[in-house]
Short mmCIF file of C-alpha atoms in Angstrom, two decimals:
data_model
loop_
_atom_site.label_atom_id
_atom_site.label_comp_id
_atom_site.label_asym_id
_atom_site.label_seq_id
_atom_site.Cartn_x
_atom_site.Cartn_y
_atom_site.Cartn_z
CA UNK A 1 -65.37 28.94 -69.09
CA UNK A 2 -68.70 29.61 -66.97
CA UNK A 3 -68.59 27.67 -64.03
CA UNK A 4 -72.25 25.47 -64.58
CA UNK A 5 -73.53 22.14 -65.12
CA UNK A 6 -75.62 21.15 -67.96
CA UNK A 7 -78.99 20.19 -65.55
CA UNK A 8 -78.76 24.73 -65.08
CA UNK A 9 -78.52 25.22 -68.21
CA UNK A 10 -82.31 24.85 -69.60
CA UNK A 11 -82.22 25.33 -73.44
CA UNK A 12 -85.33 26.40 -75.79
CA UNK A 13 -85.59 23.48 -77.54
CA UNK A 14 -88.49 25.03 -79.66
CA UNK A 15 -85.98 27.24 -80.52
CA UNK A 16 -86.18 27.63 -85.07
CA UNK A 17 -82.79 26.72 -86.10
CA UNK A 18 -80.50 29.24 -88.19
CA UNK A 19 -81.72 29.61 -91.80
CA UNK A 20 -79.35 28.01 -94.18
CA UNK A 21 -76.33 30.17 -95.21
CA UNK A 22 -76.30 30.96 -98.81
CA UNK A 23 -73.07 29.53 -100.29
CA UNK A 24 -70.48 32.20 -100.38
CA UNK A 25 -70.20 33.97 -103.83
CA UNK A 26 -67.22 32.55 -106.12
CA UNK A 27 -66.18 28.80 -107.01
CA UNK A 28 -64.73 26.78 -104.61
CA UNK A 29 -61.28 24.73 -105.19
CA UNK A 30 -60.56 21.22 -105.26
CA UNK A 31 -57.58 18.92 -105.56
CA UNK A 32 -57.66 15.73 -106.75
CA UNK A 33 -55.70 12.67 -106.38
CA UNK A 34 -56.14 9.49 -108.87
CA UNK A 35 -54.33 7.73 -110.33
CA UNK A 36 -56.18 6.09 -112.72
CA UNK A 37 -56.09 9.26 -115.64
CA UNK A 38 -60.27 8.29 -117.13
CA UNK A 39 -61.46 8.18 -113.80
CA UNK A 40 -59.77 11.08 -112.76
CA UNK A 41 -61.09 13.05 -115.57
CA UNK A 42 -64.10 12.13 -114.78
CA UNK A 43 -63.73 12.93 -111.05
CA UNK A 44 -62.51 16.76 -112.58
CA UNK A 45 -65.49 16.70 -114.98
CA UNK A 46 -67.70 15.86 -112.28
CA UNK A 47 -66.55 18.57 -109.82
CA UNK A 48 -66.62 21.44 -112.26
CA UNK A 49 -69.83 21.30 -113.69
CA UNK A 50 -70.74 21.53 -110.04
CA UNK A 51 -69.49 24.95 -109.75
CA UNK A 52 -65.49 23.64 -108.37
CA UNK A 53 -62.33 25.11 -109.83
CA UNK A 54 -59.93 22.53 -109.78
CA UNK A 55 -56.92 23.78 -108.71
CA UNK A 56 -54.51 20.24 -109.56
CA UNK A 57 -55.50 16.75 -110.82
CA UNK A 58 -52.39 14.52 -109.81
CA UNK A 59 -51.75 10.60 -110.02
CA UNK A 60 -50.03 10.24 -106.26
CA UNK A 61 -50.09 10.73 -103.03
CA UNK A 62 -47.15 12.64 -102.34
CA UNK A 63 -48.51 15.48 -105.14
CA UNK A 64 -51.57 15.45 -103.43
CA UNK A 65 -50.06 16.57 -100.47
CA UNK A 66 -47.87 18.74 -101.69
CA UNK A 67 -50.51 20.45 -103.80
CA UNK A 68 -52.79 20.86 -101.26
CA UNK A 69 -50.96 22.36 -98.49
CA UNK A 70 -49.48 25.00 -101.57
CA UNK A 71 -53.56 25.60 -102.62
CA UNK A 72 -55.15 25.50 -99.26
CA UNK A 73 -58.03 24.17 -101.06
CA UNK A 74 -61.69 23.61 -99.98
CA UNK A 75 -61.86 20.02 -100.58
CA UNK A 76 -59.23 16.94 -101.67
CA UNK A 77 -60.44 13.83 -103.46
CA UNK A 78 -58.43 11.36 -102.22
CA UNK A 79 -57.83 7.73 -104.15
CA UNK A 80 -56.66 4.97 -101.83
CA UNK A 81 -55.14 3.19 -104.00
CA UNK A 82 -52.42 5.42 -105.14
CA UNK A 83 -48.08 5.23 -105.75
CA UNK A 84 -45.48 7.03 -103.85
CA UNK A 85 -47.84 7.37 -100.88
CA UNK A 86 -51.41 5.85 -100.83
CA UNK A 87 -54.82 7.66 -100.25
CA UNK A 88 -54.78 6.84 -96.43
CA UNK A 89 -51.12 8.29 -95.44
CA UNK A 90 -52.14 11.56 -97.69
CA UNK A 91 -54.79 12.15 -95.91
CA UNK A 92 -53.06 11.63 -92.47
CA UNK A 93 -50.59 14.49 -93.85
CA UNK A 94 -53.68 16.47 -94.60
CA UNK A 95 -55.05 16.25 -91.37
CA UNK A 96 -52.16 16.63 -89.25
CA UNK A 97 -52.08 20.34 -90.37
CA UNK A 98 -55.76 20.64 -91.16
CA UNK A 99 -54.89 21.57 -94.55
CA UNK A 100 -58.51 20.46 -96.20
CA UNK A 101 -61.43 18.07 -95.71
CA UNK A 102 -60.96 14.81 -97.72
CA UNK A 103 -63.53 12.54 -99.17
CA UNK A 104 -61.71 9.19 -100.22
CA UNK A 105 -62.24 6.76 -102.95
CA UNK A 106 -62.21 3.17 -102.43
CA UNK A 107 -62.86 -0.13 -104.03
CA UNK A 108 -63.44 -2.24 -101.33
CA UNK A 109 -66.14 -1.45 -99.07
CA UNK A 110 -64.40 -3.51 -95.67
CA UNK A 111 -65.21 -1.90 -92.62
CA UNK A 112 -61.44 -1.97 -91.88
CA UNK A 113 -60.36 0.63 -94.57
CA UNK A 114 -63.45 2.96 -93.96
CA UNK A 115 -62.08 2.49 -90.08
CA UNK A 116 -58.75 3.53 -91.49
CA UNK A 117 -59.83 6.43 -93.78
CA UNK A 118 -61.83 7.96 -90.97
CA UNK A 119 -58.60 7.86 -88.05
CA UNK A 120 -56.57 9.11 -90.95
CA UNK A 121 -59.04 12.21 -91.17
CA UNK A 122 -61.13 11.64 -94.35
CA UNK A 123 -64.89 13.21 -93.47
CA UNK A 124 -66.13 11.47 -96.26
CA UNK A 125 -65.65 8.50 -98.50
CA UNK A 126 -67.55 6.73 -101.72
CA UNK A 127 -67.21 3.58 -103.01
CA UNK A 128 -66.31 2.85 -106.34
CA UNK A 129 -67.71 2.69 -108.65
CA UNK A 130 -69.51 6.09 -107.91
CA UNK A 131 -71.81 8.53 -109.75
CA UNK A 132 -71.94 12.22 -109.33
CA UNK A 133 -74.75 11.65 -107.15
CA UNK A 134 -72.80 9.99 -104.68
CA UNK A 135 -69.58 11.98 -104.53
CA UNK A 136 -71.23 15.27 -104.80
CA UNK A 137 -73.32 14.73 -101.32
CA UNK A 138 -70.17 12.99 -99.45
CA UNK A 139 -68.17 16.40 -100.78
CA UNK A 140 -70.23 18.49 -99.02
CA UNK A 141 -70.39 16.55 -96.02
CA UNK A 142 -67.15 16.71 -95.88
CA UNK A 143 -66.86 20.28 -96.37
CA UNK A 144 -69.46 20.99 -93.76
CA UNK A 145 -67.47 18.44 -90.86
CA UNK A 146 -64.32 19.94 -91.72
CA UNK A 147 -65.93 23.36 -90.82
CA UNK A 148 -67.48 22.20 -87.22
CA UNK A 149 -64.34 20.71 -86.47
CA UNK A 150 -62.02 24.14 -87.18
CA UNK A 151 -64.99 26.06 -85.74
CA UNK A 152 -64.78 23.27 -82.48
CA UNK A 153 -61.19 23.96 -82.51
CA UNK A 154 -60.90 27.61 -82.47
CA UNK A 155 -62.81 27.63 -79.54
CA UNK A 156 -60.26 25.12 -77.39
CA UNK A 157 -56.81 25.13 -77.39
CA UNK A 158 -55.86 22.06 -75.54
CA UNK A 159 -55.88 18.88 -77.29
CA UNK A 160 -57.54 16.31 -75.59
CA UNK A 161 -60.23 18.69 -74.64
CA UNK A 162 -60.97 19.14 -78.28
CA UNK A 163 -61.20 15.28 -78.82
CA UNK A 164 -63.68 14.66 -76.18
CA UNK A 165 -65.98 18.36 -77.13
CA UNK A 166 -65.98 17.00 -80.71
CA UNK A 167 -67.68 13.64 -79.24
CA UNK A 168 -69.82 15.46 -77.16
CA UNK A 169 -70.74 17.88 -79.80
CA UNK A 170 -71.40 14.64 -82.02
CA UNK A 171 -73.70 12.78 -79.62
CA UNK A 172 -75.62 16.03 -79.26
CA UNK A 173 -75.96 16.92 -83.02
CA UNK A 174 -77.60 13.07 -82.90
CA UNK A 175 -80.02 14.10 -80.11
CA UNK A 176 -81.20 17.24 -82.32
CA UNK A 177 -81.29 15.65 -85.13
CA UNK A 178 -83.69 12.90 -84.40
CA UNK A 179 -85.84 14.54 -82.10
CA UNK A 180 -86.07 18.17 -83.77
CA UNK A 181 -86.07 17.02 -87.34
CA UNK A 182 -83.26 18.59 -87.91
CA UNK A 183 -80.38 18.10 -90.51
CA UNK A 184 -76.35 17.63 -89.06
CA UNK A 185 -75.16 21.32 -90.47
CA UNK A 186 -78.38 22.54 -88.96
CA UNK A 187 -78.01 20.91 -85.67
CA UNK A 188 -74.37 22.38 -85.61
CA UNK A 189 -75.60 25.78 -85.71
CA UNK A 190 -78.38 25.61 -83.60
CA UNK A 191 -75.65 24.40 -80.86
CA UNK A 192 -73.46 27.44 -82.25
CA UNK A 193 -76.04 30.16 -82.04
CA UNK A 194 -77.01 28.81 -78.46
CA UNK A 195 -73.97 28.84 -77.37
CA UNK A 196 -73.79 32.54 -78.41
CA UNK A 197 -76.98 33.38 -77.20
CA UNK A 198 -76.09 32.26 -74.06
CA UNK A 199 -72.31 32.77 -73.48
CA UNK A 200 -71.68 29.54 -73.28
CA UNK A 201 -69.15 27.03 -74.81
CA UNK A 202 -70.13 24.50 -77.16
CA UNK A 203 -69.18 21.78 -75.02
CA UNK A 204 -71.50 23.08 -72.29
CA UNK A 205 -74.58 23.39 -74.92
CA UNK A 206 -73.89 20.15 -75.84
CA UNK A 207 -74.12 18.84 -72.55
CA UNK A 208 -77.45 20.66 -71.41
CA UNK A 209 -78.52 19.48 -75.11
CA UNK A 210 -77.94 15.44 -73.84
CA UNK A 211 -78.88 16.50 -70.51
CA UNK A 212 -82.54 16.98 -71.92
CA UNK A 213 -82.85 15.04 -74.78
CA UNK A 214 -80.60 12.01 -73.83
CA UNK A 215 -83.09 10.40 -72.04
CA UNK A 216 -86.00 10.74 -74.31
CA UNK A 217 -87.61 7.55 -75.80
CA UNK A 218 -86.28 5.74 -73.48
CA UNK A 219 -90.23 5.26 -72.17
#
């Protein structure tokens, strides 16, 4: 790591953020977990006239776990609700291994179980009952986190280093966000690129990034 503080570390923030990426060629893959069988064909109805291949439709928790560390998929609907093993301790599995990003449905809208669903690693979640145009935004969302946070982790091996970059990372992506007009995956790669640019870590982007902007509108 380069040996600087964020107040040496002037960043162009005129800088044009990366274009958008065009979606890599091919259908993604999805699991999904419900156990109610009409909604679930619905969720699996939903997701492949959106372009998904879904890999396995299952009724429990412990299949949806099972299934998606065999598929490696690119995203996991997640019902909380669920037997053998609810939505909440699948997607703990999930995330222990970073098998997937989740995006879990709930009925109840309690701050409590949204509280729950995050810590257990769900990037996402919708509320029942849900259109297409609800759970198709909140999947990619998902997808897009999930990404940032393996991209985040690549970059630092120790643990509790990770935890607080990802926070850092976070309150910067905020920063850009509101004061360049830019959108969360766009904000992420802006800090990326910079970081590239300037042979810098993430973490010490995202630090010149607050360093700057942290302090604006304060006035």
């Amino acid at each position: 790591m380069n040996d600087v503080t964020p107040d040496e570390v002037p960043l162009d923030l005129d800088a044009k953020a990366p274009e958008e990426e065009a979606p890599a060629k091919g259908r993604r893959t999805a699991v999904v977990a419900e156990d109610e069988s009409l909604i679930r064909m619905d969720i699996v109805e939903t997701l492949t006239e959106a372009g998904f291949d879904v890999v396995a439709a299952v009724g429990d928790g412990v299949s949806a776990v099972e299934k998606t560390r065999e598929l490696r998929p690119d995203i996991v609907v997640l019902d909380v609700k669920m037997p053998k093993a609810d939505g909440v301790t699948a997607a703990e599995k999930i995330g222990e291994d970073n098998l997937a990003p989740v995006v879990m449905l709930t009925a109840f809208s309690q701050g409590e179980l949204v509280e729950r669903a995050r810590d257990a690693g769900a990037m996402a979640y919708v509320v029942k009952p849900f259109t297409a145009a609800d759970l198709l935004p909140a999947i990619e969302i998902a997808i897009s986190r999930h990404a940032q946070i393996v991209e985040l982790e690549n970059e630092i091996e120790d643990l509790g280093e990770r935890f607080e970059t990802r926070k850092r990372v976070d309150r910067a992506k905020g920063l850009l966000q509101t004061n360049m007009g830019l959108s969360e995956p766009e904000a992420f790669r802006w800090i990326q690129k910079t970081s590239m640019d300037r042979r810098l870590t993430m973490r010490e982007v995202a630090d010149a990034v607050v360093d700057q902007l942290g302090g604006r509108g304060k006035d």
